[in-house]
Amino acid sequence: LNPTFASGGSIDDLVAEGLLHPECSKIFRPKRDETDSGSRPITLHRHQREAIETARSNKSYVLTTGTGSGKSLAYIIPIVDRVLRQEPRQPGVKAIIVYPMNALANSQVLELEKFLRFGYGQGKEPVTFARYTGQEQGEAREAILRNPPDILLTNYVMLELMLTRPEERRKLVDAGMFPVSEATLF
């Protein structure tokens, strides 16, 4: 069974209300490839909108809802919005998203590419992101340390290692947002 969720309006509606940064209208559209800028905005569920409103007021929240209901967007959209609103833009990690398994982190990287890379091109993303799960080899890890992304996707094992390694802790663990995906699995 897949329940029908109440509508929370479109991304464009939230931008028009001032709840989201204007660039979110371009980012959060379904896209097929890097040249596609998307033809329509994403329509949100009410629980996603409420999560965005809560995050915008700088309050913590826990969201529990069914599979396929858009939990990831309920924390990705507020992260992207907060990064876009930073003036002047400061380098470094603004959010660390923790996943219980690498497969979930890998899947989320693909989703972030659709929103943040498609329509912009690699290296031109309005908000940067990287996976840091232990699967990355030497040069890829060094590149992340030299130029930390806005959003870092990791797992709980790597988070623990980052906290115990002084260079990684200094360069990567200074995030203002700290979503935990699938918290019930920890």
N, CA, C and O of each residue as an XYZ file, in Angstrom:
744
protein
N       0.829     -1.186      0.000
C       0.000      0.000      0.000
C       0.869      1.244      0.000
O       1.889      1.303      0.687
N       0.467      2.211     -0.756
C       1.185      3.483     -0.794
C       0.180      4.590     -0.485
O      -0.646      4.936     -1.330
N       0.252      5.141      0.719
C      -0.727      6.162      1.085
C      -0.527      7.443      0.285
O       0.571      7.743     -0.185
N      -1.604      8.176      0.148
C      -1.531      9.483     -0.490
C      -1.157     10.496      0.577
O      -1.783     10.547      1.636
N      -0.151     11.293      0.307
C       0.304     12.297      1.260
C      -0.283     13.647      0.884
O      -0.444     13.962     -0.296
N      -0.599     14.434      1.892
C      -1.145     15.772      1.658
C      -0.102     16.634      0.959
O       1.095     16.504      1.217
N      -0.558     17.506      0.079
C       0.342     18.376     -0.683
C       0.912     19.484      0.200
O       0.243     20.019      1.084
N       2.173     19.804     -0.077
C       2.829     20.912      0.615
C       3.167     22.040     -0.335
O       3.881     22.971      0.037
N       2.659     21.972     -1.569
C       2.969     22.992     -2.568
C       4.225     22.634     -3.338
O       4.892     21.644     -3.039
N       4.535     23.441     -4.325
C       5.720     23.182     -5.148
C       6.919     23.957     -4.610
O       6.780     24.861     -3.786
N       8.079     23.585     -5.088
C       9.297     24.324     -4.752
C       9.123     25.789     -5.137
O       9.507     26.681     -4.380
N       8.547     26.041     -6.311
C       8.331     27.430     -6.744
C       7.427     28.184     -5.776
O       7.629     29.376     -5.544
N       6.428     27.499     -5.206
C       5.560     28.135     -4.209
C       6.371     28.568     -2.990
O       6.207     29.681     -2.491
N       7.248     27.680     -2.514
C       8.046     28.001     -1.329
C       9.041     29.120     -1.611
O       9.332     29.929     -0.730
N       9.565     29.170     -2.834
C      10.450     30.273     -3.225
C       9.664     31.577     -3.238
O      10.140     32.592     -2.728
N       8.462     31.560     -3.817
C       7.628     32.767     -3.890
C       7.270     33.281     -2.495
O       7.117     34.486     -2.293
N       7.135     32.362     -1.534
C       6.821     32.744     -0.155
C       8.058     33.204      0.616
O       7.942     33.662      1.752
N       9.236     33.085      0.010
C      10.470     33.471      0.688
C      11.002     32.405      1.623
O      11.958     32.648      2.359
N      10.398     31.228      1.604
C      10.834     30.139      2.473
C      12.108     29.478      1.951
O      12.894     28.936      2.729
N      12.311     29.522      0.635
C      13.503     28.945      0.015
C      14.218     29.980     -0.844
O      13.592     30.894     -1.380
N      15.519     29.829     -0.969
C      16.350     30.675     -1.827
C      15.868     30.539     -3.277
O      15.477     29.446     -3.686
N      15.885     31.619     -4.057
C      15.410     31.563     -5.447
C      16.087     30.492     -6.309
O      15.445     29.931     -7.197
N      17.356     30.200     -6.068
C      18.055     29.189     -6.878
C      17.450     27.800     -6.692
O      17.634     26.927     -7.540
N      16.733     27.588     -5.594
C      16.083     26.285     -5.371
C      15.083     25.965     -6.478
O      14.838     24.795     -6.772
N      14.502     26.997     -7.095
C      13.571     26.762     -8.211
C      14.265     26.089     -9.384
O      13.653     25.283    -10.084
N      15.519     26.405     -9.605
C      16.277     25.791    -10.697
C      16.832     24.422    -10.278
O      16.885     23.493    -11.085
N      17.233     24.313     -9.038
C      17.863     23.077     -8.561
C      16.871     21.931     -8.462
O      17.127     20.842     -8.975
N      15.750     22.163     -7.812
C      14.838     21.068     -7.479
C      13.760     20.878     -8.536
O      12.579     21.157     -8.328
N      14.228     20.389     -9.685
C      13.383     20.006    -10.816
C      13.869     18.644    -11.297
O      15.072     18.383    -11.279
N      12.965     17.775    -11.726
C      13.418     16.496    -12.294
C      14.231     16.754    -13.568
O      13.807     17.511    -14.442
N      15.414     16.112    -13.663
C      16.304     16.295    -14.816
C      16.835     14.939    -15.255
O      16.982     14.027    -14.442
N      17.122     14.813    -16.546
C      17.599     13.543    -17.099
C      19.119     13.470    -17.236
O      19.696     12.390    -17.103
N      19.771     14.597    -17.499
C      21.217     14.586    -17.696
C      21.771     15.985    -17.431
O      21.034     16.902    -17.070
N      23.091     16.131    -17.619
C      23.746     17.404    -17.287
C      23.257     18.579    -18.115
O      23.377     19.726    -17.684
N      22.710     18.318    -19.295
C      22.242     19.420    -20.141
C      20.782     19.780    -19.881
O      20.298     20.804    -20.363
N      20.086     18.950    -19.129
C      18.659     19.154    -18.853
C      18.496     20.077    -17.649
O      19.041     19.801    -16.580
N      17.752     21.168    -17.812
C      17.523     22.082    -16.688
C      16.177     21.834    -16.017
O      15.823     22.540    -15.073
N      15.429     20.855    -16.481
C      14.156     20.510    -15.854
C      13.027     21.391    -16.332
O      13.210     22.591    -16.536
N      11.862     20.804    -16.512
C      10.742     21.562    -17.067
C       9.725     21.989    -16.021
O       8.934     22.901    -16.263
N       9.737     21.340    -14.860
C       8.735     21.684    -13.853
C       9.333     21.531    -12.455
O      10.257     20.744    -12.254
N       8.810     22.278    -11.501
C       9.326     22.149    -10.133
C       8.789     20.887     -9.457
O       7.746     20.354     -9.837
N       9.503     20.438     -8.478
C       9.051     19.314     -7.669
C       7.877     19.777     -6.809
O       7.879     20.890     -6.282
N       6.886     18.917     -6.677
C       5.791     19.172     -5.744
C       6.094     18.417     -4.458
O       6.417     17.230     -4.483
N       5.988     19.103     -3.356
C       6.326     18.532     -2.057
C       5.096     17.987     -1.342
O       3.964     18.380     -1.623
N       5.346     17.077     -0.415
C       4.308     16.620      0.506
C       4.292     17.577      1.700
O       5.266     18.288      1.947
N       3.194     17.590      2.427
C       3.081     18.495      3.575
C       4.173     18.220      4.613
O       4.718     19.163      5.187
N       4.502     16.952      4.863
C       5.535     16.664      5.864
C       6.903     17.202      5.422
O       7.718     17.575      6.266
N       7.161     17.247      4.117
C       8.414     17.835      3.631
C       8.416     19.344      3.860
O       9.405     19.909      4.326
N       7.303     19.985      3.531
C       7.195     21.428      3.744
C       7.378     21.761      5.229
O       8.096     22.700      5.571
N       6.737     20.999      6.099
C       6.855     21.255      7.537
C       8.293     21.068      8.013
O       8.762     21.812      8.874
N       8.990     20.085      7.463
C      10.400     19.888      7.810
C      11.235     21.081      7.343
O      12.123     21.538      8.063
N      10.955     21.580      6.149
C      11.672     22.751      5.619
C      11.411     23.965      6.501
O      12.339     24.707      6.824
N      10.164     24.172      6.891
C       9.823     25.307      7.764
C      10.526     25.191      9.114
O      11.019     26.185      9.647
N      10.571     23.983      9.664
C      11.233     23.764     10.950
C      12.733     24.033     10.836
O      13.313     24.704     11.689
N      13.351     23.514      9.794
C      14.785     23.743      9.587
C      15.075     25.225      9.389
O      16.073     25.738      9.894
N      14.216     25.903      8.665
C      14.404     27.338      8.394
C      14.372     28.153      9.684
O      14.991     29.214      9.769
N      13.651     27.655     10.688
C      13.589     28.355     11.972
C      14.706     27.890     12.917
O      14.676     28.174     14.115
N      15.692     27.171     12.358
C      16.869     26.689     13.099
C      16.522     25.750     14.246
O      17.208     25.736     15.268
N      15.472     24.975     14.084
C      15.093     23.985     15.087
C      15.448     22.594     14.577
O      15.411     22.331     13.375
N      15.788     21.720     15.498
C      16.039     20.323     15.152
C      14.711     19.618     14.946
O      13.686     20.036     15.486
N      14.732     18.553     14.169
C      13.511     17.780     13.967
C      13.834     16.333     13.640
O      14.917     16.009     13.152
N      12.868     15.476     13.921
C      12.925     14.069     13.548
C      11.731     13.822     12.651
O      10.604     14.172     13.000
N      11.970     13.224     11.500
C      10.899     12.937     10.555
C      10.794     11.429     10.380
O      11.751     10.774      9.967
N       9.640     10.891     10.691
C       9.391      9.477     10.441
C       8.169      9.385      9.542
O       7.102      9.909      9.862
N       8.340      8.723      8.430
C       7.251      8.554      7.474
C       7.583      7.359      6.596
O       8.684      6.814      6.678
N       6.661      6.956      5.774
C       6.796      5.731      5.002
C       7.863      5.749      3.925
O       8.383      6.800      3.549
N       8.172      4.563      3.443
C       9.113      4.390      2.338
C       8.590      5.119      1.102
O       7.405      5.042      0.778
N       9.476      5.818      0.428
C       9.102      6.520     -0.797
C       8.343      7.808     -0.571
O       7.728      8.339     -1.496
N       8.379      8.319      0.652
C       7.620      9.533      0.972
C       8.467     10.799      0.911
O       7.971     11.890      1.190
N       9.736     10.663      0.550
C      10.576     11.838      0.372
C      11.297     12.325      1.609
O      11.493     13.527      1.784
N      11.694     11.399      2.473
C      12.423     11.805      3.683
C      13.738     12.500      3.329
O      14.104     13.499      3.950
N      14.441     11.974      2.339
C      15.737     12.569      1.981
C      15.594     14.024      1.561
O      16.391     14.868      1.972
N      14.589     14.327      0.748
C      14.385     15.721      0.336
C      14.053     16.611      1.523
O      14.324     17.811      1.493
N      13.468     16.033      2.571
C      13.095     16.818      3.748
C      14.315     17.326      4.513
O      14.187     18.246      5.321
N      15.485     16.753      4.278
C      16.698     17.341      4.861
C      17.635     17.896      3.793
O      18.403     18.814      4.082
N      17.598     17.373      2.577
C      18.455     17.896      1.504
C      18.053     19.322      1.135
O      18.917     20.189      1.004
N      16.770     19.574      0.966
C      16.321     20.915      0.566
C      16.732     21.967      1.594
O      17.269     23.001      1.197
N      16.508     21.758      2.908
C      16.959     22.772      3.871
C      18.480     22.977      3.883
O      18.957     24.093      4.089
N      19.233     21.900      3.662
C      20.693     22.045      3.613
C      21.084     22.926      2.433
O      21.849     23.877      2.593
N      20.566     22.616      1.260
C      20.889     23.391      0.057
C      20.469     24.846      0.245
O      21.223     25.758     -0.097
N      19.283     25.066      0.780
C      18.799     26.426      1.023
C      19.746     27.186      1.949
O      20.090     28.336      1.674
N      20.166     26.559      3.033
C      21.050     27.233      3.996
C      22.404     27.565      3.365
O      22.947     28.647      3.592
N      22.943     26.646      2.582
C      24.223     26.909      1.916
C      24.079     28.090      0.955
O      24.933     28.975      0.926
N      23.009     28.103      0.175
C      22.798     29.188     -0.797
C      22.634     30.547     -0.117
O      23.008     31.573     -0.685
N      22.085     30.559      1.081
C      21.830     31.822      1.785
C      23.070     32.381      2.482
O      23.062     33.533      2.916
N      24.116     31.597      2.592
C      25.325     32.085      3.264
C      25.974     33.201      2.467
O      26.336     33.014      1.305
N      26.116     34.327      3.072
C      26.788     35.475      2.454
C      27.765     36.066      3.449
O      27.343     36.412      4.552
N      29.020     36.202      3.136
C      29.659     35.615      1.959
C      29.805     34.106      2.151
O      29.792     33.602      3.274
N      29.940     33.417      1.055
C      30.048     31.963      1.070
C      31.381     31.563      1.683
O      32.440     31.939      1.180
N      31.330     30.814      2.753
C      32.529     30.339      3.434
C      32.885     28.938      2.941
O      31.995     28.112      2.740
N      34.173     28.663      2.745
C      34.556     27.307      2.349
C      34.371     26.343      3.522
O      34.388     26.754      4.683
N      34.196     25.071      3.209
C      34.108     24.058      4.256
C      32.768     23.354      4.300
O      31.806     23.762      3.650
N      32.729     22.293      5.076
C      31.545     21.454      5.202
C      30.482     22.168      6.030
O      30.744     22.612      7.148
N      29.278     22.273      5.464
C      28.149     22.885      6.168
C      27.216     21.832      6.731
O      26.479     22.098      7.680
N      27.241     20.630      6.152
C      26.372     19.545      6.606
C      27.068     18.209      6.399
O      27.684     17.967      5.361
N      26.962     17.354      7.395
C      27.427     15.975      7.297
C      26.189     15.098      7.386
O      25.463     15.136      8.379
N      25.952     14.312      6.349
C      24.809     13.399      6.348
C      25.347     11.999      6.622
O      26.203     11.498      5.893
N      24.838     11.376      7.676
C      25.327     10.068      8.106
C      24.332      8.984      7.693
O      23.135      9.079      7.963
N      24.859      7.955      7.034
C      24.055      6.821      6.573
C      24.520      5.553      7.281
O      25.698      5.434      7.615
N      23.613      4.607      7.513
C      24.020      3.367      8.174
C      24.784      2.415      7.253
O      25.499      1.530      7.723
N      24.628      2.602      5.930
C      25.271      1.707      4.963
C      25.797      2.516      3.779
O      25.210      3.529      3.401
N      26.900      2.063      3.202
C      27.455      2.735      2.027
C      26.477      2.744      0.864
O      26.446      3.701      0.091
N      25.685      1.699      0.729
C      24.734      1.632     -0.388
C      23.772      2.821     -0.356
O      23.434      3.367     -1.405
N      23.335      3.221      0.822
C      22.436      4.374      0.927
C      23.166      5.670      0.586
O      22.612      6.538     -0.088
N      24.395      5.800      1.045
C      25.185      6.996      0.710
C      25.428      7.062     -0.794
O      25.316      8.130     -1.397
N      25.760      5.930     -1.397
C      26.007      5.894     -2.843
C      24.752      6.272     -3.622
O      24.821      7.016     -4.600
N      23.623      5.764     -3.191
C      22.352      6.090     -3.837
C      22.054      7.585     -3.723
O      21.574      8.197     -4.677
N      22.336      8.170     -2.565
C      22.056      9.588     -2.366
C      22.988     10.465     -3.199
O      22.586     11.543     -3.638
N      24.215     10.025     -3.422
C      25.126     10.771     -4.297
C      24.514     10.890     -5.688
O      24.563     11.955     -6.303
N      23.941      9.803     -6.180
C      23.307      9.838     -7.505
C      22.140     10.820     -7.530
O      21.952     11.526     -8.521
N      21.358     10.874     -6.463
C      20.242     11.827     -6.397
C      20.750     13.263     -6.339
O      20.202     14.142     -7.004
N      21.790     13.507     -5.552
C      22.354     14.858     -5.479
C      22.900     15.292     -6.832
O      22.776     16.459     -7.204
N      23.501     14.368     -7.568
C      23.984     14.703     -8.912
C      22.844     15.187     -9.794
O      23.005     16.154    -10.539
N      21.698     14.529     -9.718
C      20.547     14.931    -10.542
C      20.096     16.352    -10.228
O      19.704     17.093    -11.130
N      20.149     16.731     -8.970
C      19.701     18.073     -8.595
C      20.802     19.121     -8.736
O      20.568     20.197     -9.285
N      21.990     18.815     -8.247
C      23.033     19.839     -8.136
C      24.005     19.885     -9.307
O      24.642     20.915     -9.533
N      24.134     18.797    -10.056
C      25.046     18.802    -11.198
C      24.285     18.928    -12.510
O      24.675     19.701    -13.386
N      23.197     18.170    -12.649
C      22.413     18.242    -13.881
C      21.842     19.651    -14.019
O      21.282     20.202    -13.071
N      21.990     20.217    -15.200
C      21.536     21.585    -15.447
C      22.614     22.618    -15.167
O      22.461     23.787    -15.519
N      23.708     22.194    -14.535
C      24.818     23.102    -14.225
C      26.117     22.620    -14.863
O      26.854     23.411    -15.452
N      26.397     21.325    -14.747
C      27.646     20.758    -15.234
C      28.620     20.515    -14.097
O      28.589     21.208    -13.080
N      29.483     19.527    -14.275
C      30.453     19.182    -13.244
C      31.413     20.341    -13.020
O      31.936     20.928    -13.968
N      31.635     20.658    -11.751
C      32.505     21.768    -11.383
C      31.783     23.101    -11.320
O      32.373     24.105    -10.919
N      30.518     23.128    -11.710
C      29.740     24.374    -11.695
C      28.548     24.282    -10.739
O      27.649     25.122    -10.781
N      28.544     23.271     -9.889
C      27.436     23.053     -8.972
C      27.268     24.250     -8.036
O      28.261     24.790     -7.548
N      26.017     24.677     -7.776
C      25.788     25.783     -6.851
C      26.073     25.398     -5.402
O      26.365     26.257     -4.571
N      25.988     24.115     -5.109
C      26.291     23.559     -3.793
C      27.098     22.296     -4.057
O      26.689     21.451     -4.854
N      28.238     22.161     -3.397
C      29.116     21.021     -3.655
C      28.836     19.884     -2.674
O      28.318     20.105     -1.579
N      29.184     18.673     -3.082
C      28.960     17.498     -2.242
C      30.006     16.450     -2.570
O      30.563     16.430     -3.667
N      30.265     15.576     -1.600
C      31.199     14.471     -1.812
C      30.848     13.329     -0.872
O      30.317     13.532      0.221
N      31.157     12.136     -1.325
C      31.007     10.933     -0.507
C      32.342     10.673      0.181
O      33.396     10.793     -0.445
N      32.307     10.320      1.457
C      33.511     10.033      2.236
C      33.195      8.832      3.123
O      32.913      8.977      4.312
N      33.248      7.642      2.522
C      32.783      6.440      3.218
C      33.866      5.392      3.453
O      33.591      4.338      4.027
N      35.080      5.668      3.021
C      36.128      4.663      3.104
C      36.346      3.968      1.775
O      37.342      3.265      1.600
N      35.424      4.154      0.828
C      35.580      3.586     -0.511
C      36.527      4.442     -1.353
O      37.055      3.979     -2.364
N      36.737      5.679     -0.937
C      37.571      6.606     -1.701
C      39.046      6.266     -1.455
O      39.452      5.974     -0.330
N      39.821      6.312     -2.512
C      41.239      6.019     -2.401
C      42.031      7.302     -2.175
O      41.473      8.396     -2.253
N      43.313      7.177     -1.900
C      44.214      8.259     -1.541
C      43.952      9.627     -2.129
O      43.663     10.566     -1.387
N      44.047      9.769     -3.450
C      43.917     11.087     -4.084
C      42.523     11.667     -3.902
O      42.376     12.870     -3.686
N      41.507     10.832     -3.986
C      40.132     11.327     -3.795
C      39.946     11.842     -2.372
O      39.325     12.884     -2.165
N      40.479     11.121     -1.397
C      40.388     11.575      0.003
C      41.162     12.867      0.204
O      40.688     13.784      0.874
N      42.347     12.937     -0.373
C      43.160     14.156     -0.248
C      42.458     15.350     -0.882
O      42.515     16.458     -0.347
N      41.799     15.135     -2.016
C      41.069     16.223     -2.679
C      39.947     16.746     -1.789
O      39.706     17.952     -1.739
N      39.263     15.848     -1.087
C      38.195     16.268     -0.172
C      38.776     17.074      0.983
O      38.182     18.067      1.401
N      39.920     16.664      1.501
C      40.550     17.404      2.600
C      41.062     18.768      2.138
O      40.982     19.745      2.882
N      41.590     18.836      0.905
C      42.087     20.121      0.379
C      40.960     21.094      0.096
O      41.089     22.296      0.331
N      39.860     20.572     -0.408
C      38.737     21.416     -0.816
C      37.435     20.789     -0.309
O      36.707     20.166     -1.081
N      37.140     20.951      0.983
C      35.955     20.305      1.550
C      34.668     20.762      0.862
O      34.508     21.946      0.566
N      33.756     19.829      0.610
C      32.487     20.173     -0.036
C      31.536     20.839      0.958
O      31.787     20.844      2.163
N      30.457     21.394      0.447
C      29.416     21.944      1.314
C      28.693     20.825      2.064
O      28.370     20.962      3.244
N      28.444     19.716      1.362
C      27.727     18.576      1.938
C      28.630     17.353      1.874
O      29.146     17.008      0.811
N      28.817     16.703      3.011
C      29.633     15.496      3.082
C      28.722     14.325      3.441
O      28.035     14.358      4.462
N      28.718     13.292      2.603
C      27.932     12.085      2.852
C      28.874     11.019      3.373
O      29.902     10.745      2.753
N      28.540     10.412      4.506
C      29.431      9.444      5.114
C      28.629      8.370      5.832
O      27.398      8.381      5.819
N      29.345      7.445      6.457
C      28.705      6.419      7.280
C      29.197      6.583      8.714
O      30.117      7.359      8.974
N      28.593      5.862      9.630
C      28.931      6.056     11.042
C      30.358      5.634     11.367
O      30.965      6.196     12.278
N      30.907      4.666     10.651
C      32.287      4.238     10.898
C      33.256      5.351     10.503
O      34.167      5.680     11.263
N      33.065      5.931      9.321
C      33.947      7.023      8.882
C      33.756      8.265      9.746
O      34.717      8.994      9.995
N      32.539      8.515     10.205
C      32.326      9.654     11.099
C      33.161      9.482     12.364
O      33.801     10.427     12.825
N      33.152      8.282     12.918
C      33.961      8.030     14.107
C      35.448      8.242     13.809
O      36.163      8.839     14.614
N      35.911      7.758     12.660
C      37.314      7.958     12.288
C      37.635      9.442     12.109
O      38.688      9.909     12.543
N      36.723     10.183     11.468
C      36.942     11.627     11.286
C      37.088     12.327     12.632
O      37.892     13.248     12.778
N      36.313     11.889     13.605
C      36.361     12.519     14.924
C      37.654     12.201     15.665
O      38.053     12.949     16.558
N      38.315     11.099     15.306
C      39.545     10.715     15.997
C      40.810     11.120     15.247
O      41.903     11.047     15.809
N      40.689     11.540     14.008
C      41.845     11.973     13.220
C      41.897     13.498     13.224
O      41.002     14.145     12.680
N      42.931     14.082     13.831
C      42.966     15.544     13.995
C      42.796     16.343     12.704
O      42.039     17.314     12.686
N      43.482     15.960     11.618
C      43.371     16.738     10.378
C      41.955     16.667      9.815
O      41.399     17.684      9.399
N      41.377     15.485      9.799
C      40.016     15.337      9.286
C      39.013     16.057     10.183
O      38.091     16.707      9.690
N      39.187     15.944     11.480
C      38.273     16.626     12.402
C      38.319     18.134     12.176
O      37.279     18.792     12.145
N      39.509     18.674     12.019
C      39.678     20.122     11.820
C      39.090     20.585     10.488
O      38.464     21.643     10.422
N      39.288     19.797      9.425
C      38.873     20.230      8.088
C      37.447     19.832      7.724
O      36.822     20.484      6.888
N      36.929     18.780      8.333
C      35.639     18.259      7.883
C      34.515     18.339      8.915
O      33.344     18.398      8.540
N      34.845     18.343     10.190
C      33.797     18.238     11.205
C      33.525     19.600     11.831
O      33.860     19.845     12.990
N      32.918     20.472     11.050
C      32.525     21.793     11.537
C      31.189     22.161     10.906
O      30.968     23.302     10.501
N      30.317     21.189     10.832
C      29.054     21.365     10.119
C      27.975     21.937     11.027
O      27.900     21.617     12.213
N      27.144     22.787     10.444
C      26.026     23.353     11.179
C      24.788     22.474     11.112
O      23.865     22.633     11.911
N      24.764     21.545     10.156
C      23.621     20.636     10.010
C      24.153     19.206     10.023
O      25.207     18.911      9.459
N      23.399     18.326     10.681
C      23.885     16.970     10.903
C      22.749     15.957     10.776
O      22.371     15.335     11.768
N      22.196     15.781      9.569
C      21.118     14.800      9.402
C      21.622     13.369      9.514
O      22.728     13.050      9.079
N      20.801     12.522     10.099
C      21.090     11.097     10.206
C      19.984     10.366      9.454
O      18.818     10.418      9.845
N      20.354      9.691      8.382
C      19.379      8.953      7.581
C      19.141      7.581      8.193
O      20.077      6.926      8.652
N      17.893      7.153      8.197
C      17.532      5.829      8.716
C      18.035      5.649     10.145
O      18.684      4.650     10.457
N      17.739      6.609     11.009
C      18.224      6.597     12.392
C      17.830      5.332     13.144
O      18.531      4.926     14.071
N      16.738      4.711     12.767
C      16.305      3.501     13.471
C      17.244      2.323     13.250
O      17.154      1.326     13.967
N      18.144      2.414     12.272
C      19.088      1.325     12.007
C      20.361      1.426     12.833
O      21.184      0.511     12.800
N      20.543      2.511     13.571
C      21.775      2.685     14.352
C      21.643      2.086     15.732
O      22.586      2.143     16.522
